[in-house]
Amino acid sequence: MTATFQANYRRLVKLTKLLSSYVNDGRHRQALVLFSQMLAADDLAVDPFVFPLALKSSAALGLRQCVASLHAYQLKSGYLPNNPFISSSLVDSYGKCDAIADARQVFDESHERNAIVWNSMISLYAHSNDVEGALTLFELMDVPPTEASFNPIMAALSESNCSSSRAMEFYERMRALGLRPNLITLLALLPLCVSVGSLGSIKEIHGYGIRDCIISHSHLGSGLVEAYGRCGCLVYARKVFDEMKHRDVVVWSSMVSAYAFHGDAGNAMHMFHLMGSDGIHPDGIMFLSVLKACSHAGLADAALRYFEVLTKVHGVEAGSDHYSCLVDVVSRAGRLKEAYEIIVSMPVKATVKAWGALLGACRNFGEVGLAEVAARELFAIEPENSGNFLLLANTYAAAGRFKEAEMIRREMEERCVKRAPGSSWVLSRKGLAFVGHP
């Protein structure tokens, strides 16, 4: 090995480390400039392991053409189609540039597809909401699947309201192969368990977290607190919270939300004030949790006070969800004109939640005039929602104005708006079953 070769090799290693630091620090434009300089240097033999760094920066900047240029260079250099490391990087990079067809072409033309290459393409389909594409590709795998093969599909299925049973079945397939769930798996499963109210499954996830020593992870901790709270097990929710050594604002928000969900405004407010003494500053999520606590307990004045404190003292920006929740709590208290004034004066566009809260309260308190205003706004926003028509019709009927109620039902027929059937999930030893209600 000559002295010149050794010097060039040391220089390549040094520049590769610098390139890696640029990429990891998010300095992607500097990374691409450095990569171009390395590629142009005649005395540097850039190896294939440098290309994924340039691809990562190109994808982060959304430079699809740059990804395509790197792809062409690697084909010309002979690195493809026999390098699975580069193939998986290309699939990821094209995917982040929303070029799914290009990513699939790389996948199809790759001669050596290991689990990483398969997982990259499966993950891309799942994250693009093409769950069926991800499942089809999974079934075609000619290498043993790994945890990373299952996780993106389970996450996508659990986010789909109609795929809870399939997500659970997919999880059972993972266990049958002897694969242990990791943090990503558990985080994907928690929303599914909450959606079907499976407290036993939540406890199982909790046990996995303890055995695998990942229970201290803030994402899992906050997820468990929320899951236990949603399933009515506040004792376990508080136990997980108390045992966490590092509690960020997300964990605190989950605990406040758990109390709020069950109408325990006292403990919810107590936790909010404890958070302040712990040096944690509230964010938009905590803001919403506090307002929901007031809403469930019917504390309209408290909600208005907290709204002012959080926006003016803590500087938290109020969004449409915050205003909708404020409208809800004020409406529930029967202060309908005040709720309407909040809607028309809010700096963001009123949503279905805000108008829906007002309409529902008008039905309960017999306020026909504001009910008509809210209903017409809702008819314009979601013209196919039969619930809004029925609420207004019932408001008329409760006020003895049966002619107007009949006119609304006739308007539903003219617009071809049909009443949506109810549905529910049934959890048994045989799994999940979807049940429709006429």
C-alpha positions as CSV (number, residue, x, y, z in Angstrom):
1,M,0.0,0.0,0.0
2,T,1.7,3.3,-1.2
3,A,1.9,6.4,0.9
4,T,-0.3,8.3,-1.6
5,F,-3.0,5.6,-1.3
6,Q,-2.9,5.7,2.5
7,A,-3.2,9.5,2.5
8,N,-6.1,9.4,0.1
9,Y,-7.8,6.7,2.1
10,R,-7.4,8.7,5.4
11,R,-8.8,11.8,3.6
12,L,-11.8,9.8,2.3
13,V,-12.5,8.5,5.8
14,K,-12.2,12.1,7.2
15,L,-14.5,13.5,4.6
16,T,-17.0,10.7,5.0
17,K,-17.2,11.4,8.8
18,L,-17.7,15.1,8.0
19,L,-20.4,14.2,5.5
20,S,-22.2,12.0,8.0
21,S,-22.1,14.8,10.7
22,Y,-23.7,17.2,8.2
23,V,-26.5,14.7,7.4
24,N,-27.1,13.9,11.1
25,D,-27.2,17.6,12.0
26,G,-29.7,18.4,9.3
27,R,-27.2,20.5,7.3
28,H,-28.3,18.8,4.1
29,R,-27.3,21.5,1.5
30,Q,-23.8,21.5,3.0
31,A,-23.8,17.7,2.8
32,L,-24.7,17.7,-0.9
33,V,-22.0,20.3,-1.7
34,L,-19.4,18.2,0.1
35,F,-20.5,15.1,-1.6
36,S,-20.2,16.7,-5.0
37,Q,-16.7,17.8,-4.2
38,M,-15.8,14.3,-3.1
39,L,-17.3,12.8,-6.3
40,A,-15.4,15.3,-8.4
41,A,-12.0,14.6,-6.8
42,D,-10.0,12.3,-9.1
43,D,-7.8,11.0,-6.2
44,L,-10.8,9.9,-4.1
45,A,-12.4,6.5,-4.7
46,V,-15.9,7.1,-3.3
47,D,-17.3,3.8,-2.1
48,P,-21.0,2.8,-2.3
49,F,-21.5,3.3,1.4
50,V,-21.2,7.1,0.9
51,F,-24.1,7.3,-1.5
52,P,-26.9,6.6,1.1
53,L,-25.7,9.7,3.0
54,A,-26.2,11.9,-0.2
55,L,-29.5,10.2,-0.8
56,K,-30.7,10.9,2.7
57,S,-30.0,14.6,2.3
58,S,-31.6,14.7,-1.2
59,A,-34.7,13.1,0.2
60,A,-34.8,15.5,3.2
61,L,-34.8,18.4,0.8
62,G,-37.4,16.8,-1.5
63,L,-35.0,16.8,-4.4
64,R,-36.4,14.0,-6.5
65,Q,-34.2,14.9,-9.5
66,C,-31.1,14.7,-7.3
67,V,-32.2,11.2,-6.1
68,A,-32.7,10.2,-9.7
69,S,-29.3,11.5,-10.7
70,L,-27.6,9.5,-7.9
71,H,-29.7,6.5,-9.0
72,A,-28.4,6.8,-12.6
73,Y,-24.8,7.2,-11.4
74,Q,-25.0,4.1,-9.3
75,L,-26.3,2.1,-12.2
76,K,-23.5,3.4,-14.4
77,S,-20.9,2.5,-11.7
78,G,-22.2,-1.0,-11.4
79,Y,-23.3,-0.7,-7.7
80,L,-26.8,-1.6,-8.8
81,P,-28.8,-3.9,-9.0
82,N,-26.7,-6.1,-6.7
83,N,-26.2,-3.9,-3.6
84,P,-29.2,-4.3,-1.2
85,F,-27.8,-1.5,1.0
86,I,-28.1,1.1,-1.8
87,S,-31.4,-0.4,-3.1
88,S,-33.1,0.1,0.3
89,S,-31.7,3.7,0.5
90,L,-33.0,4.5,-2.9
91,V,-36.5,3.1,-2.1
92,D,-36.6,5.2,1.1
93,S,-35.4,8.3,-0.7
94,Y,-37.8,8.0,-3.6
95,G,-40.6,7.4,-1.1
96,K,-39.8,10.6,0.8
97,C,-40.1,12.4,-2.5
98,D,-43.5,10.9,-3.1
99,A,-42.1,8.9,-6.1
100,I,-43.6,5.6,-5.3
101,A,-43.5,4.3,-8.9
102,D,-39.7,5.0,-9.0
103,A,-39.2,3.3,-5.7
104,R,-41.1,0.2,-6.9
105,Q,-39.0,0.1,-10.0
106,V,-35.8,0.1,-7.9
107,F,-37.3,-2.7,-5.8
108,D,-38.4,-4.8,-8.8
109,E,-35.0,-4.4,-10.5
110,S,-33.0,-5.3,-7.4
111,H,-31.3,-8.7,-7.8
112,E,-30.5,-9.1,-4.1
113,R,-33.4,-8.3,-1.9
114,N,-32.8,-8.9,1.7
115,A,-35.3,-8.2,4.5
116,I,-34.2,-4.5,4.7
117,V,-35.1,-4.0,1.0
118,W,-38.5,-5.7,1.4
119,N,-39.2,-3.8,4.6
120,S,-38.4,-0.4,2.9
121,M,-40.9,-1.0,0.2
122,I,-43.5,-2.4,2.6
123,S,-43.1,0.6,4.9
124,L,-43.4,3.0,1.9
125,Y,-46.8,1.5,0.9
126,A,-48.0,1.5,4.5
127,H,-47.0,5.1,5.1
128,S,-48.7,6.1,1.8
129,N,-52.0,4.7,3.1
130,D,-51.8,1.8,0.6
131,V,-52.3,-0.9,3.2
132,E,-53.4,-3.5,0.6
133,G,-50.2,-2.9,-1.4
134,A,-48.2,-3.4,1.8
135,L,-50.1,-6.6,2.6
136,T,-49.7,-7.9,-0.9
137,L,-46.0,-7.3,-0.9
138,F,-45.6,-8.9,2.6
139,E,-47.2,-12.1,1.3
140,L,-44.7,-12.2,-1.6
141,M,-41.6,-12.0,0.7
142,D,-39.1,-14.7,-0.1
143,V,-37.0,-14.0,3.0
144,P,-38.0,-14.5,6.6
145,P,-39.9,-11.3,7.8
146,T,-38.6,-9.3,10.8
147,E,-40.3,-7.1,13.3
148,A,-39.8,-4.2,10.8
149,S,-41.9,-6.1,8.3
150,F,-44.9,-6.2,10.6
151,N,-44.7,-2.8,12.4
152,P,-45.7,-0.4,9.6
153,I,-48.6,-2.6,8.4
154,M,-49.9,-2.9,12.0
155,A,-49.6,0.8,12.5
156,A,-51.5,1.5,9.2
157,L,-54.2,-1.1,10.1
158,S,-54.7,0.2,13.6
159,E,-55.2,3.7,12.2
160,S,-58.0,2.4,9.9
161,N,-61.4,2.3,11.6
162,C,-62.4,-0.8,9.6
163,S,-59.2,-2.8,10.1
164,S,-58.9,-3.4,13.8
165,S,-59.5,-7.2,13.6
166,R,-57.0,-7.5,10.7
167,A,-54.4,-5.6,12.8
168,M,-54.9,-8.0,15.7
169,E,-54.7,-11.0,13.4
170,F,-51.5,-9.6,11.9
171,Y,-50.0,-9.2,15.4
172,E,-50.9,-12.9,16.2
173,R,-49.0,-13.9,13.0
174,M,-46.0,-12.0,14.3
175,R,-46.1,-13.8,17.6
176,A,-46.6,-17.2,15.9
177,L,-43.2,-16.6,14.1
178,G,-41.5,-16.1,17.5
179,L,-40.9,-12.4,16.9
180,R,-41.0,-10.2,20.0
181,P,-42.8,-6.9,19.8
182,N,-40.5,-3.9,20.1
183,L,-41.3,-0.3,21.1
184,I,-42.6,0.5,17.6
185,T,-44.9,-2.6,17.7
186,L,-46.3,-1.6,21.1
187,L,-46.9,1.9,20.1
188,A,-48.8,0.7,17.0
189,L,-50.9,-1.7,19.1
190,L,-52.0,0.7,21.8
191,P,-54.5,2.7,19.7
192,L,-56.0,-0.6,18.5
193,C,-56.5,-1.9,22.1
194,V,-58.1,1.4,23.1
195,S,-60.4,1.3,20.1
196,V,-61.9,-2.0,21.1
197,G,-61.6,-1.4,24.9
198,S,-59.3,-4.4,25.5
199,L,-57.9,-3.7,29.0
200,G,-56.2,-7.2,29.0
201,S,-54.2,-6.4,25.9
202,I,-53.1,-3.0,27.3
203,K,-51.8,-4.8,30.4
204,E,-50.0,-7.3,28.2
205,I,-48.3,-4.4,26.4
206,H,-47.5,-2.9,29.8
207,G,-45.9,-6.2,30.7
208,Y,-43.8,-6.3,27.6
209,G,-42.6,-2.8,28.3
210,I,-41.4,-3.8,31.8
211,R,-39.8,-7.1,30.7
212,D,-37.9,-5.4,27.8
213,C,-36.9,-2.4,29.9
214,I,-38.5,0.1,27.6
215,I,-41.3,1.2,30.0
216,S,-39.4,4.4,30.8
217,H,-39.7,5.6,27.2
218,S,-41.9,8.7,27.3
219,H,-43.9,7.7,24.2
220,L,-44.8,4.3,25.7
221,G,-45.4,5.8,29.1
222,S,-47.8,8.5,27.8
223,G,-49.5,5.9,25.5
224,L,-50.1,3.6,28.4
225,V,-51.4,6.4,30.6
226,E,-53.9,7.4,27.9
227,A,-54.8,3.8,27.1
228,Y,-55.5,2.9,30.7
229,G,-57.5,6.2,31.1
230,R,-59.6,5.6,28.0
231,C,-60.5,2.1,29.3
232,G,-61.5,3.4,32.7
233,C,-58.6,2.2,34.7
234,L,-57.4,5.4,36.3
235,V,-55.5,3.5,39.0
236,Y,-53.2,1.9,36.5
237,A,-52.9,5.1,34.5
238,R,-51.7,7.0,37.7
239,K,-49.4,4.1,38.6
240,V,-47.6,4.3,35.2
241,F,-47.4,8.0,35.6
242,D,-46.0,8.0,39.1
243,E,-43.4,5.4,38.2
244,M,-42.0,7.4,35.2
245,K,-38.7,9.0,36.1
246,H,-38.7,11.5,33.3
247,R,-42.1,13.1,32.6
248,D,-42.4,15.5,29.6
249,V,-45.4,17.7,28.7
250,V,-46.9,14.8,26.7
251,V,-46.9,12.5,29.7
252,W,-48.5,15.2,31.9
253,S,-51.1,15.9,29.2
254,S,-52.0,12.2,29.0
255,M,-52.6,12.1,32.7
256,V,-54.7,15.2,32.7
257,S,-56.6,13.9,29.7
258,A,-57.3,10.6,31.5
259,Y,-58.9,12.4,34.4
260,A,-60.7,14.7,32.0
261,F,-62.1,11.8,30.0
262,H,-63.9,10.5,33.1
263,G,-65.1,13.9,34.3
264,D,-62.7,14.2,37.2
265,A,-62.0,17.9,36.8
266,G,-60.6,18.2,40.3
267,N,-57.7,15.8,39.7
268,A,-57.2,17.1,36.2
269,M,-56.8,20.7,37.4
270,H,-54.6,19.5,40.3
271,M,-52.2,17.7,37.8
272,F,-52.1,20.8,35.6
273,H,-50.9,22.9,38.6
274,L,-48.4,20.2,39.7
275,M,-47.0,20.3,36.2
276,G,-46.2,24.0,36.5
277,S,-44.4,23.4,39.8
278,D,-42.4,20.7,38.1
279,G,-41.1,23.2,35.7
280,I,-43.0,21.9,32.6
281,H,-44.6,24.5,30.4
282,P,-48.0,23.7,28.8
283,D,-48.4,23.2,25.1
284,G,-51.4,23.0,22.8
285,I,-52.2,19.4,23.7
286,M,-52.2,20.2,27.5
287,F,-54.3,23.3,26.7
288,L,-56.9,21.0,25.0
289,S,-56.8,18.5,27.9
290,V,-57.6,21.2,30.4
291,L,-60.5,22.5,28.4
292,K,-61.9,19.0,28.0
293,A,-61.7,18.5,31.8
294,C,-63.8,21.7,32.2
295,S,-66.2,20.5,29.5
296,H,-66.8,17.1,31.0
297,A,-67.4,18.7,34.5
298,G,-69.6,21.5,33.1
299,L,-67.2,24.2,34.4
300,A,-67.8,27.0,31.9
301,D,-66.3,29.9,34.0
302,A,-63.2,27.8,34.8
303,A,-62.8,27.0,31.1
304,L,-62.9,30.7,30.2
305,R,-60.3,31.5,32.9
306,Y,-57.9,28.8,31.8
307,F,-58.4,29.8,28.2
308,E,-57.3,33.3,29.0
309,V,-54.4,32.1,31.3
310,L,-53.0,29.7,28.7
311,T,-53.2,32.1,25.8
312,K,-52.2,35.4,27.5
313,V,-49.9,34.2,30.3
314,H,-48.3,31.1,28.8
315,G,-48.5,32.2,25.2
316,V,-50.1,29.0,23.9
317,E,-51.7,29.6,20.5
318,A,-55.3,28.6,20.4
319,G,-56.4,26.6,17.4
320,S,-59.8,25.4,16.0
321,D,-59.9,22.5,18.4
322,H,-59.4,24.7,21.4
323,Y,-62.1,27.1,20.4
324,S,-64.5,24.2,19.6
325,C,-63.9,22.8,23.0
326,L,-64.6,26.2,24.6
327,V,-67.8,26.5,22.6
328,D,-68.8,23.0,23.8
329,V,-68.3,23.8,27.5
330,V,-70.1,27.2,27.3
331,S,-72.9,25.6,25.3
332,R,-73.4,22.8,27.8
333,A,-73.9,25.4,30.5
334,G,-76.8,26.8,28.5
335,R,-75.0,30.0,27.6
336,L,-75.9,29.7,24.0
337,K,-75.6,33.3,22.8
338,E,-72.2,33.5,24.5
339,A,-71.1,30.3,22.6
340,Y,-72.3,31.8,19.3
341,E,-70.4,35.0,20.0
342,I,-67.2,32.9,20.5
343,I,-67.8,31.2,17.2
344,V,-68.3,34.3,15.1
345,S,-65.4,36.2,16.8
346,M,-62.8,33.4,16.8
347,P,-59.7,34.1,14.6
348,V,-59.8,30.7,12.9
349,K,-62.5,29.2,10.7
350,A,-65.2,27.5,12.7
351,T,-65.3,23.8,12.3
352,V,-67.9,21.1,12.4
353,K,-67.1,20.5,16.1
354,A,-67.9,24.1,17.1
355,W,-71.2,24.3,15.1
356,G,-72.1,20.8,16.1
357,A,-71.6,21.6,19.8
358,L,-73.8,24.6,19.5
359,L,-76.5,22.7,17.6
360,G,-76.6,19.9,20.1
361,A,-76.9,22.3,23.0
362,C,-79.7,24.2,21.2
363,R,-81.6,20.9,21.0
364,N,-81.1,20.3,24.7
365,F,-82.2,23.8,25.7
366,G,-84.9,24.4,23.1
367,E,-83.2,27.3,21.4
368,V,-84.7,27.2,17.9
369,G,-83.2,30.4,16.4
370,L,-79.5,29.6,17.0
371,A,-80.2,25.9,16.1
372,E,-81.3,27.1,12.6
373,V,-78.1,29.1,12.2
374,A,-75.8,26.3,13.4
375,A,-77.6,23.7,11.3
376,R,-77.4,25.7,8.1
377,E,-73.7,26.1,8.6
378,L,-73.3,22.4,9.1
379,F,-75.4,21.6,6.0
380,A,-72.9,23.6,4.0
381,I,-69.9,22.0,5.6
382,E,-71.0,18.3,5.6
383,P,-74.1,18.1,3.4
384,E,-74.4,14.3,3.7
385,N,-74.4,14.0,7.5
386,S,-77.9,13.0,8.4
387,G,-77.3,13.7,12.1
388,N,-77.3,17.4,11.6
389,F,-80.7,17.3,9.8
390,L,-82.2,15.1,12.5
391,L,-80.9,17.3,15.3
392,L,-82.6,20.3,13.7
393,A,-85.8,18.4,13.0
394,N,-85.9,17.1,16.7
395,T,-85.3,20.7,17.9
396,Y,-88.3,21.9,15.9
397,A,-90.4,18.9,17.2
398,A,-89.5,19.5,20.8
399,A,-90.7,23.1,20.4
400,G,-94.0,22.0,18.9
401,R,-93.1,23.2,15.4
402,F,-93.9,19.9,13.7
403,K,-94.5,21.5,10.3
404,E,-90.8,22.7,10.2
405,A,-89.6,19.3,11.5
406,E,-91.4,17.6,8.6
407,M,-89.9,20.1,6.1
408,I,-86.4,19.2,7.3
409,R,-87.1,15.5,6.9
410,R,-88.4,16.2,3.4
411,E,-85.3,18.2,2.7
412,M,-83.2,15.2,3.7
413,E,-85.1,13.0,1.2
414,E,-84.7,15.6,-1.6
415,R,-80.9,15.7,-1.0
416,C,-80.8,11.9,-0.8
417,V,-79.3,12.1,2.7
418,K,-79.7,8.7,4.4
419,R,-79.5,7.9,8.0
420,A,-76.2,6.1,8.7
421,P,-76.5,2.7,10.4
422,G,-74.8,2.1,13.8
423,S,-72.0,-0.4,14.3
424,S,-69.8,-1.8,17.1
425,W,-66.9,-4.2,17.8
426,V,-67.3,-7.4,19.8
427,L,-64.2,-8.8,21.4
428,S,-64.2,-12.5,22.3
429,R,-61.8,-15.3,22.7
430,K,-62.1,-16.0,19.0
431,G,-61.0,-12.4,18.2
432,L,-62.8,-9.3,17.0
433,A,-66.2,-9.2,15.2
434,F,-67.8,-6.3,13.5
435,V,-71.5,-6.0,14.2
436,G,-73.9,-3.7,12.3
437,H,-77.1,-2.2,13.8
438,P,-80.1,-1.4,11.6
